[in-house]
Amino acid sequence: MNKQERFWIEVSRDHFTAYLHVSPDAGDDVAVKEVLERAREMGIVHGIKDDEKIQSFLDNIELYDYVFIIASGKPFTLGEDARIVFNFECDPRAVLEAEAGPSEDIDFRQIGAITSVNQGDVVAKRIPATQGEGGMTIFGQKLPGEWGTDITIEAGENVELADDKDYIAKIGGAPFVSGGVIRVDPVTVIDGNVDYGTGNIEFAGTVVIKGSIMDGFDVRAGGDIIVENTIQMANVHAGGDVVVKRGILTRGKGAVVSSDGSVYARFIENSTVEAEGNVVVETAIMNSDVRANGSVVALNREGAIIGGQTLAFDRVAARVLGSTAHPKTYVQAGYRHDVQKKYLETLGRLGAISKELAKVKKDYDHVSKTSNDFDKLGELRTAAHKLLKAQKEIQSDLAEIGATRIFNHLALVDVEDVAYPGATVLIGEGRYIVRKETKYASFKWDSEAKNSYLASFDEAGKELRTTKPGRGNSVLIIDDSKAVRKTLKLILEKIGMRVAGEAEDGEEGVEQYRQLRPSIVTLDIAMVRMDGIETLREIRKINSNAKVIMISSIRDRRKVLDCVMAGSLDYILKPFVPKKVIATVRSALQS
Amino acid sequence: MSRENFFTAEEIRKLRRVTLDELRELTGDLDSLLRRLREPAEAGAAAERLGRIFHTIGGSAALVGFEGISDAGCELESLMEDSIRKKSFDPGTIDRIADLAGNLKRQIAEKETAEG
């Protein structure tokens, strides 16, 4: 386009919008006919505004700020995603699995509800994805509609999939969805406690216990174990999930509650709990040994991990870590608990052998310097030889286990409210000792420094800041409202980001971007002189990979799509809450 | 994580102070702009400026919990947008805008008093 001209037409990169720019000097000089002729020359054939609208713009170019959308394409639409419709009341655990992890929105009253189906019933149906409506660019190019995302769940035990859509029960029993698999378990119900009246329980399907599992008893099930009351000092193992409507209190006497799925409980106290999946608790985990190859989560309102040790492969998340009494609370993330247990046990054995070997060597030195008793020396040499052989074998075992001891670099420990002194957080081999009350703490792994670090909102103390300062955490705030700039600045600084600069209009913002090159920009859509979309375009001319988050009033939300098409990464609607800002910025930094 | 849980009381007080300063600054020219709204030659530019002011008031007031002021700002912004779209600034509408703007200024003054 030649800006010396009286008018020119600019086409968006995606060919969906054509903007008519009129030079302020053009005055009343531009005619609709000319504009349409120019559009035709450019090949614009679809979505052109009618003459009246164009004329209205030409008559009031000042009001429109000299720019007018003269043609709009028809965007293609996204079809419906495939979905699974369950013909039974789904336990909230199914929702948690679908969302790839537990959250704080669990209603524990609903977990563990049992429904039943008959043989031959269709327990679920798969509704396939559809294709959206086609679109057209302003140049007349047709674009096909996009297909929705496909989804499927596996037909598990006692379920068959017919015609790629109907999940049919092969037996009568209770349907469950867990880990992306739908199955039907035969169910046995114990009316009351597992005690001397029932004896130990072993069952291939799902066991529902209307009372508690009392001291000294064992329950093993191939499916889920659902307990309406508590688990006392009992050994419990489920091939599916363990769901305990009240608490687990094995009181640390060698009893273990374990599952090949996940464990859900209102609370866990003085107990050992192991899960191949997640451990999810409504209130607190206290003085317990809890291990999960997924996540350990205590995020409901009273969620806390106090005392004991907690290990997860993916994530440990709690509202509170430790307490005001500063009990020793160990939390580790990044290793599978079964592998870590074997590793630590083997390490322990190696340590014991090494200690014994050191003692034998010391005795040998002492005897050879004092009595020089050959028989005694002979015995000590034989003992040392055996210990050395055992030491070599254990070292070899350790190397083998080490090869399977995969460290999850993305593991983290999140504390939503406060971590108290007395808590120690380990991510991989990195250790962080909490020395003062720390709010909104997130412990992560720094792959470069090969150590864990804390990203915290607490401004007290330098060591609480993220150890990764610099451009990766800098932000430029562009907004014509001082109050909005100030609020955003406060939020972002609290999560350890550096506000590189602030600008109150688009032109200033572009100039600051050019100089500062922050990694994130927050940009108001509605500004004078140069609006958000224009500013976004100018910034992307400087850096096509610029990460820009649009800040939009809810009244301007229709402009958000324009912004996304113009290249913004994400958006935040005003009035915003800190959580939304933090989540959006973090997501943008990681993208 | 609501604003109240995230910010300390002192921080909320400071943010409200900054917002009230901004609101006062934004509404400083209201009377003059409303007068220009009644002049056909200047109505367009005045309306544009007023629309921007009310838009900013609506957004920044809501951030610090001044819902009443935010609602008033949004209502005035809507009125301005309608008038701009229709290119009509009839006396009745201008009077209504003036009344609502006066009410808005009163609410801001009350908040300033309340916040100290």
XYZ file of C-alpha atoms in Angstrom:
707
model
C 0.000 0.000 0.000
C 1.183 3.471 -0.730
C 0.440 5.783 2.168
C 0.709 8.802 -0.095
C -2.595 7.720 -1.621
C -5.924 9.136 -0.576
C -7.077 5.678 0.418
C -5.804 2.177 0.444
C -7.088 -1.277 1.297
C -5.208 -3.528 3.672
C -5.965 -7.250 3.853
C -5.379 -9.268 7.009
C -2.923 -12.131 6.882
C -5.634 -14.711 7.180
C -7.549 -13.157 4.220
C -10.677 -12.760 6.310
C -10.738 -9.004 6.704
C -10.121 -6.055 4.418
C -9.565 -2.647 6.015
C -10.216 0.539 4.111
C -7.842 3.297 5.229
C -8.585 6.859 4.208
C -5.961 9.534 4.497
C -7.098 12.408 6.762
C -6.205 14.802 3.922
C -8.558 13.062 1.498
C -11.591 14.798 2.905
C -14.707 14.196 0.804
C -12.611 13.259 -2.177
C -13.091 9.514 -2.085
C -16.057 7.869 -3.787
C -17.661 4.502 -3.073
C -17.250 3.543 -6.716
C -13.492 4.046 -6.560
C -13.208 1.998 -3.433
C -15.203 -0.877 -4.897
C -13.141 -0.720 -8.087
C -9.938 -0.973 -6.047
C -11.333 -3.891 -4.100
C -12.245 -5.660 -7.316
C -8.744 -5.085 -8.695
C -7.340 -6.707 -5.571
C -9.515 -9.757 -6.120
C -11.835 -9.135 -3.190
C -15.126 -10.733 -4.155
C -16.839 -11.912 -0.967
C -18.299 -10.219 2.092
C -18.034 -6.642 0.804
C -20.127 -4.150 2.803
C -22.992 -2.523 0.930
C -22.618 0.879 -0.649
C -24.649 2.626 2.014
C -22.355 1.531 4.790
C -19.249 2.485 2.841
C -20.747 5.855 2.083
C -21.629 6.343 5.723
C -18.001 5.735 6.630
C -16.746 8.105 3.923
C -19.088 10.772 5.258
C -17.797 10.358 8.816
C -14.216 9.215 8.528
C -13.152 11.094 11.635
C -15.654 9.274 13.771
C -14.394 5.954 12.511
C -10.814 6.989 13.054
C -10.109 6.731 9.287
C -10.344 2.935 9.204
C -13.283 0.802 8.186
C -13.763 -2.916 7.682
C -14.863 -3.039 4.074
C -15.054 -6.795 3.612
C -15.340 -9.731 5.995
C -14.881 -13.342 5.152
C -16.945 -16.093 6.636
C -14.853 -18.004 9.106
C -15.152 -21.751 9.075
C -16.470 -23.271 12.244
C -15.364 -26.091 14.427
C -17.592 -29.143 14.527
C -18.823 -30.778 17.672
C -16.292 -32.875 19.545
C -17.034 -36.545 19.897
C -18.403 -37.371 23.280
C -19.266 -40.339 25.412
C -22.748 -40.406 26.890
C -22.970 -42.581 29.950
C -26.268 -44.311 30.614
C -25.619 -44.384 34.310
C -24.908 -41.865 37.018
C -21.213 -41.212 36.684
C -19.148 -41.111 39.827
C -17.253 -37.752 39.922
C -14.054 -39.802 39.710
C -14.791 -40.264 35.973
C -14.860 -36.484 35.534
C -11.589 -36.155 37.418
C -9.932 -38.711 35.158
C -11.248 -36.993 32.023
C -9.765 -33.718 33.203
C -6.383 -35.440 33.576
C -5.967 -34.890 37.240
C -7.771 -33.998 40.429
C -8.807 -30.443 41.224
C -10.233 -28.660 44.196
C -13.829 -28.967 42.990
C -14.502 -32.507 44.199
C -17.762 -33.238 45.941
C -16.739 -36.064 48.210
C -20.351 -36.878 49.074
C -20.883 -38.108 45.513
C -17.778 -40.238 45.142
C -18.315 -43.986 45.459
C -22.017 -44.063 44.594
C -22.887 -47.430 43.033
C -25.403 -47.989 40.262
C -26.204 -51.277 38.599
C -26.790 -52.503 35.069
C -28.070 -55.735 33.595
C -26.352 -58.030 31.137
C -26.865 -56.677 27.614
C -27.517 -53.069 28.717
C -25.867 -50.299 26.717
C -23.840 -48.633 29.462
C -22.429 -45.886 27.261
C -22.667 -44.535 23.764
C -20.003 -42.832 21.686
C -21.340 -39.870 19.716
C -18.859 -39.244 16.898
C -17.360 -35.864 16.088
C -18.957 -33.680 13.403
C -17.512 -31.390 10.807
C -18.125 -27.672 11.189
C -19.495 -25.315 8.586
C -17.231 -24.270 5.750
C -16.004 -20.720 5.413
C -14.864 -18.379 2.698
C -12.138 -15.760 2.493
C -12.740 -12.347 1.043
C -11.021 -13.621 -2.098
C -13.685 -16.263 -2.535
C -11.547 -19.165 -1.423
C -13.630 -21.875 0.219
C -12.338 -23.392 3.425
C -13.688 -26.645 4.797
C -15.169 -26.815 8.271
C -12.972 -28.318 10.907
C -13.722 -31.647 12.479
C -14.249 -31.790 16.223
C -11.830 -33.781 18.359
C -12.292 -37.488 18.439
C -12.530 -39.255 21.770
C -12.802 -42.814 22.779
C -12.694 -44.844 25.937
C -11.546 -48.412 26.154
C -13.991 -51.252 26.714
C -12.570 -52.961 29.811
C -13.529 -55.940 31.895
C -17.010 -57.315 31.114
C -17.776 -54.658 28.484
C -17.762 -54.981 24.714
C -17.829 -52.230 22.091
C -20.355 -52.831 19.315
C -20.315 -50.976 15.961
C -17.670 -48.609 17.317
C -20.321 -46.798 19.334
C -22.227 -48.882 21.872
C -20.554 -50.105 25.070
C -22.515 -53.177 26.176
C -22.393 -54.881 29.587
C -21.486 -58.554 29.311
C -22.608 -59.256 32.884
C -24.921 -57.685 35.433
C -23.043 -55.552 37.969
C -21.774 -52.062 38.649
C -20.354 -49.928 35.824
C -17.230 -47.883 36.486
C -15.143 -45.479 34.465
C -11.544 -45.160 35.567
C -8.318 -44.346 33.746
C -10.084 -44.038 30.394
C -11.587 -47.526 30.653
C -15.207 -48.490 31.189
C -15.823 -51.785 32.901
C -18.597 -53.620 34.734
C -17.691 -55.209 38.005
C -19.566 -57.905 39.793
C -20.336 -56.314 43.160
C -20.476 -57.753 46.617
C -21.982 -55.699 49.409
C -21.074 -56.110 53.075
C -23.897 -54.731 55.206
C -21.910 -53.456 58.180
C -18.265 -53.828 59.194
C -15.589 -56.199 57.991
C -14.878 -57.909 61.287
C -15.140 -61.330 62.900
C -18.644 -61.627 61.474
C -17.390 -61.516 57.892
C -13.749 -62.528 58.122
C -11.207 -61.344 55.574
C -12.621 -60.482 52.182
C -11.208 -61.437 48.830
C -13.310 -60.778 45.729
C -12.649 -60.429 42.000
C -15.038 -57.519 41.462
C -15.996 -54.464 43.501
C -16.567 -54.622 47.233
C -18.895 -52.178 48.952
C -18.601 -52.045 52.731
C -21.459 -50.258 54.479
C -19.486 -49.910 57.732
C -15.752 -49.929 58.488
C -12.866 -52.301 58.016
C -11.855 -53.132 61.546
C -8.425 -53.797 63.095
C -6.560 -56.874 61.940
C -8.629 -57.701 58.843
C -7.693 -57.830 55.181
C -9.745 -56.827 52.178
C -8.593 -57.473 48.627
C -10.660 -56.776 45.531
C -10.021 -56.955 41.811
C -12.234 -53.885 41.302
C -12.937 -50.948 43.613
C -13.230 -51.024 47.382
C -15.791 -48.558 48.656
C -16.001 -48.012 52.402
C -18.845 -45.955 53.870
C -17.087 -45.341 57.169
C -13.373 -45.821 58.012
C -10.442 -48.116 57.417
C -8.826 -49.021 60.707
C -5.645 -51.043 61.206
C -6.273 -53.240 58.149
C -4.486 -54.273 54.993
C -6.515 -53.212 51.993
C -5.695 -53.597 48.329
C -7.895 -52.747 45.328
C -7.257 -53.517 41.682
C -9.364 -50.406 41.015
C -9.810 -47.453 43.368
C -10.152 -47.285 47.120
C -12.886 -44.873 48.174
C -13.287 -44.128 51.870
C -16.184 -41.838 52.725
C -14.636 -40.946 56.071
C -11.010 -41.582 56.993
C -8.084 -43.945 56.878
C -6.594 -44.535 60.337
C -4.361 -47.560 60.264
C -2.387 -45.991 63.124
C 0.990 -46.907 61.660
C 1.116 -50.504 62.782
C 2.377 -52.063 59.545
C -0.994 -52.003 57.823
C -1.051 -50.606 54.282
C -3.896 -49.306 52.147
C -2.971 -49.615 48.487
C -4.593 -49.493 45.077
C -3.740 -50.043 41.452
C -6.008 -47.077 40.772
C -6.467 -44.063 43.022
C -7.308 -43.557 46.671
C -9.993 -41.090 47.766
C -10.624 -40.356 51.438
C -12.024 -37.619 53.612
C -8.808 -37.681 55.680
C -5.719 -39.830 56.209
C -4.178 -40.013 59.656
C -1.171 -41.998 60.892
C -1.436 -44.340 57.941
C 0.512 -45.761 55.027
C -1.231 -45.309 51.689
C 0.071 -46.211 48.246
C -1.602 -45.610 44.885
C -0.625 -46.288 41.307
C -2.847 -43.310 40.389
C -3.656 -40.345 42.626
C -4.332 -39.862 46.303
C -7.077 -37.303 46.806
C -8.114 -36.115 50.247
C -10.930 -33.768 51.245
C -9.366 -32.433 54.437
C -5.965 -33.337 55.824
C -3.173 -35.849 55.496
C -1.609 -36.025 58.939
C 1.533 -37.805 60.083
C 1.228 -40.350 57.303
C 3.329 -42.014 54.653
C 1.469 -41.348 51.403
C 2.809 -42.273 47.984
C 1.292 -41.909 44.550
C 2.533 -42.507 41.024
C 0.172 -39.743 39.959
C -0.534 -36.776 42.217
C -1.312 -36.253 45.870
C -3.957 -33.591 46.278
C -5.535 -31.927 49.315
C -7.014 -28.787 47.804
C -10.509 -28.534 49.260
C -11.087 -25.679 51.675
C -9.381 -27.400 54.638
C -6.840 -29.322 52.582
C -3.522 -29.741 54.389
C -0.484 -31.997 54.558
C 0.852 -31.979 58.105
C 3.766 -34.105 59.235
C 4.859 -37.419 57.789
C 6.140 -37.906 54.268
C 4.379 -37.546 50.971
C 5.689 -38.609 47.601
C 4.186 -38.181 44.144
C 5.483 -38.634 40.627
C 3.578 -35.695 39.121
C 2.425 -33.203 41.685
C 1.784 -32.647 45.357
C -0.803 -29.941 45.907
C -2.273 -28.724 49.178
C -3.794 -25.572 50.627
C -1.433 -25.758 53.605
C 1.890 -27.523 54.148
C 2.887 -28.112 57.740
C 1.318 -26.176 60.587
C 2.022 -23.451 63.130
C 3.516 -26.139 65.410
C 6.234 -26.646 62.732
C 6.127 -30.483 62.619
C 8.650 -32.143 60.305
C 6.804 -32.508 57.024
C 8.576 -34.064 54.048
C 7.182 -33.737 50.583
C 8.869 -35.093 47.489
C 7.849 -35.007 43.839
C 9.414 -36.474 40.739
C 9.845 -40.187 41.336
C 7.578 -43.232 41.161
C 7.036 -44.434 44.718
C 7.633 -48.127 43.995
C 10.921 -47.441 42.236
C 11.948 -44.867 44.843
C 11.190 -47.353 47.650
C 13.382 -50.012 46.009
C 16.089 -47.447 45.360
C 16.152 -46.201 48.946
C 16.027 -49.717 50.378
C 18.920 -50.774 48.179
C 20.806 -47.623 49.076
C 20.186 -48.469 52.719
C 21.543 -51.994 52.255
C 24.583 -50.599 50.511
C 25.131 -48.220 53.386
C 24.868 -51.015 55.945
C 27.327 -53.237 54.047
C 29.767 -50.356 53.629
C 29.585 -49.637 57.345
C 30.208 -53.273 58.216
C 33.121 -53.423 55.799
C 34.644 -50.312 57.380
C 34.395 -51.967 60.804
C 36.082 -55.155 59.558
C 38.911 -53.094 58.037
C 39.334 -51.177 61.281
C 39.476 -54.429 63.302
C 42.024 -55.857 60.818
C 44.247 -52.780 61.266
C 43.967 -53.023 65.033
C 44.765 -56.763 65.171
C 47.665 -56.475 62.748
C 49.166 -53.632 64.809
C 48.650 -55.241 68.200
C 48.496 -59.035 68.526
C 49.226 -59.990 64.930
C 47.014 -63.043 65.515
C 47.149 -64.835 62.132
C 43.950 -66.846 62.732
C 42.045 -63.728 63.632
C 43.478 -61.899 60.659
C 42.466 -64.802 58.413
C 38.879 -64.649 59.699
C 38.712 -60.908 59.144
C 40.045 -61.222 55.584
C 37.399 -63.854 54.754
C 34.683 -61.639 56.223
C 35.959 -58.618 54.256
C 36.009 -60.665 51.053
C 32.368 -61.722 51.531
C 31.310 -58.165 52.307
C 33.104 -56.791 49.248
C 31.336 -59.327 47.049
C 27.957 -58.392 48.574
C 28.796 -54.710 48.134
C 29.517 -55.223 44.419
C 26.214 -57.066 43.962
C 24.229 -54.324 45.681
C 25.994 -51.665 43.604
C 24.989 -53.563 40.495
C 21.365 -53.753 41.757
C 21.465 -50.028 42.448
C 22.666 -49.301 38.918
C 19.812 -51.393 37.488
C 17.224 -49.634 39.640
C 18.799 -46.283 38.791
C 18.178 -46.976 35.114
C 14.427 -47.319 35.814
C 14.349 -44.435 38.293
C 13.065 -41.850 35.835
C 12.903 -38.317 37.147
C 9.899 -36.255 36.105
C 11.358 -32.815 35.292
C 7.881 -31.299 35.288
C 7.062 -32.493 38.794
C 6.018 -29.804 41.201
C 4.794 -29.070 44.669
C 2.082 -26.407 44.936
C 0.969 -24.799 48.160
C -2.100 -22.639 47.585
C -2.156 -20.832 50.943
C 0.917 -21.203 53.160
C 3.934 -23.456 53.738
C 5.170 -23.422 57.338
C 8.701 -23.801 58.712
C 9.421 -27.449 59.404
C 8.455 -28.428 55.880
C 11.090 -29.794 53.521
C 10.361 -30.043 49.839
C 12.369 -32.267 47.532
C 12.059 -32.162 43.784
C 14.378 -34.812 42.399
C 17.600 -34.421 44.360
C 17.031 -30.714 44.969
C 16.036 -29.885 48.511
C 14.293 -26.765 49.764
C 13.850 -26.217 53.489
C 11.045 -23.823 54.404
C 12.469 -21.413 56.972
C 9.669 -18.916 57.187
C 5.950 -18.839 56.397
C 5.673 -18.721 52.639
C 2.429 -17.898 50.838
C 1.345 -19.202 47.425
C 4.471 -21.290 46.969
C 5.213 -23.353 43.909
C 8.298 -25.566 44.011
C 9.709 -26.610 40.655
C 12.781 -28.065 38.990
C 15.346 -25.903 37.191
C 16.890 -28.096 34.496
C 19.805 -25.725 33.913
C 20.798 -25.225 37.532
C 19.960 -28.880 38.273
C 18.215 -27.858 41.424
C 14.760 -27.154 42.702
C 13.601 -23.586 43.180
C 10.743 -21.754 44.710
C 8.503 -19.349 42.877
C 6.637 -17.542 45.599
C 4.425 -14.487 45.979
C 5.914 -13.650 49.339
C 8.126 -10.611 48.986
C 9.942 -11.104 52.263
C 13.425 -12.459 51.674
C 15.468 -12.742 48.501
C 15.833 -16.518 48.722
C 12.073 -16.846 48.253
C 12.215 -15.340 44.794
C 12.480 -17.508 41.720
C 16.085 -18.243 40.883
C 15.466 -17.480 37.240
C 15.357 -13.704 36.896
C 15.782 -11.897 33.644
C 13.988 -11.577 30.369
C 12.141 -14.841 30.750
C 10.062 -13.243 33.516
C 9.649 -9.691 32.265
C 6.427 -8.037 31.176
C 5.434 -4.813 29.420
C 2.021 -3.447 30.449
C 0.192 -1.322 27.860
C -3.061 0.216 29.081
C -4.470 3.719 29.140
C -5.792 3.240 32.688
C -3.317 3.865 35.487
C -5.432 1.811 37.882
C -5.328 -1.215 35.571
C -1.571 -0.858 35.067
C -1.009 -0.624 38.802
C -3.196 -3.661 39.557
C -1.527 -5.816 36.921
C 1.902 -4.732 38.098
C 1.113 -5.738 41.666
C -0.215 -9.145 40.638
C 2.697 -9.940 38.329
C 5.392 -8.787 40.737
C 3.872 -10.972 43.420
C 4.544 -14.053 41.298
C 8.154 -13.049 40.765
C 7.853 -11.327 37.405
C 9.722 -8.144 36.586
C 7.666 -5.340 35.067
C 10.048 -4.075 32.414
C 7.898 -1.087 31.480
C 4.461 0.540 31.324
C 2.864 2.489 28.470
C -0.396 4.388 28.373
C -1.013 4.192 24.648
C -0.206 2.021 21.681
C 2.479 4.191 20.102
C 4.406 4.430 23.358
C 3.878 0.717 23.860
C 5.365 -0.177 20.488
C 8.396 2.002 21.154
C 8.913 0.454 24.582
C 8.599 -3.014 23.113
C 11.266 -2.186 20.553
C 13.651 -1.110 23.316
C 12.846 -3.542 26.112
C 11.917 -6.765 24.285
C 10.009 -8.246 27.235
C 8.884 -11.836 26.930
C 5.236 -11.046 27.662
C 3.078 -8.040 26.812
C -0.329 -7.287 28.320
C -2.225 -5.029 25.951
C -5.543 -3.224 26.333
C -7.793 -3.542 23.302
C -9.506 -0.153 23.518
C -7.070 2.764 23.504
C -6.950 6.098 21.731
C -4.317 7.113 19.136
C -3.499 3.473 18.334
C -5.902 0.769 19.437
C -4.932 -2.655 20.734
C -5.240 -4.495 17.448
C -3.082 -1.977 15.602
C -0.538 -2.020 18.445
C -0.484 -5.814 18.344
C 0.232 -5.717 14.600
C 3.073 -3.234 15.047
C 4.620 -5.305 17.833
C 4.436 -8.429 15.719
C 6.212 -6.610 12.897
C 9.103 -6.130 15.328
C 8.914 -9.740 16.572
C 6.573 -12.226 14.935
C 6.920 -14.495 17.997
C 5.949 -11.798 20.481
C 3.780 -13.175 23.284
C 0.917 -10.764 23.689
C -2.046 -11.174 26.011
C -5.004 -8.888 25.237
C -6.869 -7.251 28.088
C -10.435 -6.636 27.068
C -13.525 -5.252 28.671
C -16.309 -7.811 28.605
C -18.145 -5.373 26.325
C -15.301 -5.676 23.791
C -15.176 -9.443 23.815
C -16.204 -9.621 20.174
C -12.931 -7.925 19.304
C -11.020 -10.713 20.999
C -11.377 -12.943 17.952
C -9.909 -10.170 15.798
C -6.996 -10.049 18.204
C -6.454 -13.779 18.123
C -6.548 -13.717 14.326
C -4.058 -10.836 14.410
C -1.714 -12.980 16.464
C -2.356 -12.506 20.184
C -1.608 -15.516 22.351
C -4.460 -15.251 24.811
C -6.816 -12.781 26.438
C -8.107 -11.735 29.844
C -11.522 -10.136 30.328
C -11.997 -7.224 32.739
C -12.781 -7.148 35.581
C -10.109 -9.796 36.134
C -9.166 -11.715 39.278
C -5.522 -12.399 40.190
C -5.894 -16.162 39.674
C -6.969 -15.709 36.053
C -4.135 -13.272 35.327
C -1.556 -15.603 36.886
C -2.863 -18.695 35.076
C -2.945 -16.892 31.714
C 0.518 -15.381 32.083
C 2.053 -18.658 33.259
C 0.466 -20.497 30.376
C 1.799 -17.900 27.942
C 5.316 -18.143 29.404
C 5.279 -21.900 28.945
C 3.860 -21.839 25.448
C -8.152 -16.721 44.689
C -10.315 -13.567 45.057
C -8.778 -10.100 45.172
C -9.314 -10.014 48.940
C -7.361 -13.202 49.551
C -4.566 -12.257 47.187
C -3.890 -8.631 48.154
C -3.211 -7.367 51.640
C -5.610 -4.806 53.093
C -2.998 -2.093 52.609
C -2.519 -3.019 48.968
C -6.270 -2.896 48.346
C -6.382 0.516 49.997
C -3.582 1.783 47.726
C -5.196 0.389 44.583
C -8.492 2.036 45.481
C -6.690 5.323 46.077
C -5.048 5.156 42.642
C -8.380 4.268 41.057
C -10.221 7.108 42.759
C -7.522 9.555 41.622
C -7.975 8.314 38.099
C -11.759 8.511 38.284
C -11.546 12.072 39.528
C -9.194 12.980 36.712
C -11.404 11.324 34.107
C -14.559 13.071 35.295
C -12.872 16.482 35.591
C -13.887 17.505 32.066
C -17.349 15.981 32.076
C -19.286 19.222 32.307
C -17.361 20.822 29.478
C -17.745 17.777 27.266
C -21.467 17.585 27.980
C -21.796 21.219 26.903
C -19.961 20.436 23.665
C -22.354 17.547 23.095
C -25.090 20.109 22.631
C -23.105 21.835 19.843
C -23.719 20.014 16.523
C -20.246 20.827 15.182
C -18.494 19.418 18.228
C -20.902 16.680 19.256
C -19.127 13.877 17.373
C -15.702 14.424 18.899
C -17.175 15.091 22.359
C -19.222 11.902 22.163
C -16.165 9.908 21.194
C -14.223 11.320 24.131
C -17.087 10.730 26.562
C -17.483 7.146 25.354
C -13.814 6.505 26.074
C -14.049 8.065 29.533
C -17.071 6.008 30.519
C -15.475 2.848 29.088
C -12.359 3.390 31.220
C -14.422 4.162 34.322
C -16.465 0.979 33.824
C -13.333 -1.166 33.590
C -11.081 0.282 36.290
C -13.808 0.767 38.925
C -14.823 -2.901 38.741
C -11.245 -4.017 39.352
C -11.258 -2.631 42.883
C -14.812 -3.583 43.763
C -16.567 -0.250 43.031
C -19.447 -2.087 41.352
C -21.926 0.817 41.488
C -19.502 3.206 39.774
C -18.583 0.532 37.239
C -22.236 -0.137 36.407
C -22.885 3.581 35.990
C -19.854 3.887 33.700
C -21.024 0.957 31.576
C -24.564 2.341 31.293
C -23.237 5.716 30.165
C -20.897 4.038 27.695
C -23.883 2.184 26.195
C -25.824 5.427 25.846
C -22.871 7.084 24.116
C -22.443 4.152 21.729
C -26.122 4.217 20.803
C -26.012 7.939 20.145
C -22.837 7.667 18.065
C -24.280 4.812 16.061
C -27.511 6.710 15.392
C -25.558 9.964 14.957
C -28.215 11.515 17.070
C -27.656 13.664 20.134
C -31.154 14.873 20.886
C -31.611 17.124 23.926
C -33.566 14.489 25.837
C -30.767 11.949 25.562
C -28.147 14.542 26.475
C -30.152 15.500 29.547
C -30.326 11.879 30.580
C -26.591 11.466 30.065
C -25.977 14.610 32.116
C -28.139 13.269 34.976
C -26.399 9.932 35.013
C -23.004 11.614 34.808
C -23.926 13.792 37.779
C -24.920 10.680 39.715
C -21.642 9.054 38.752
C -19.663 12.009 40.076
C -21.611 11.870 43.315
C -20.845 8.164 43.738
C -17.167 8.839 43.174
C -17.213 11.633 45.739
C -18.938 9.339 48.248
C -16.332 6.659 47.714
C -13.569 9.201 48.231
C -15.117 10.178 51.518
C -15.568 6.575 52.572
C -12.018 5.611 51.685
C -10.675 8.593 53.576
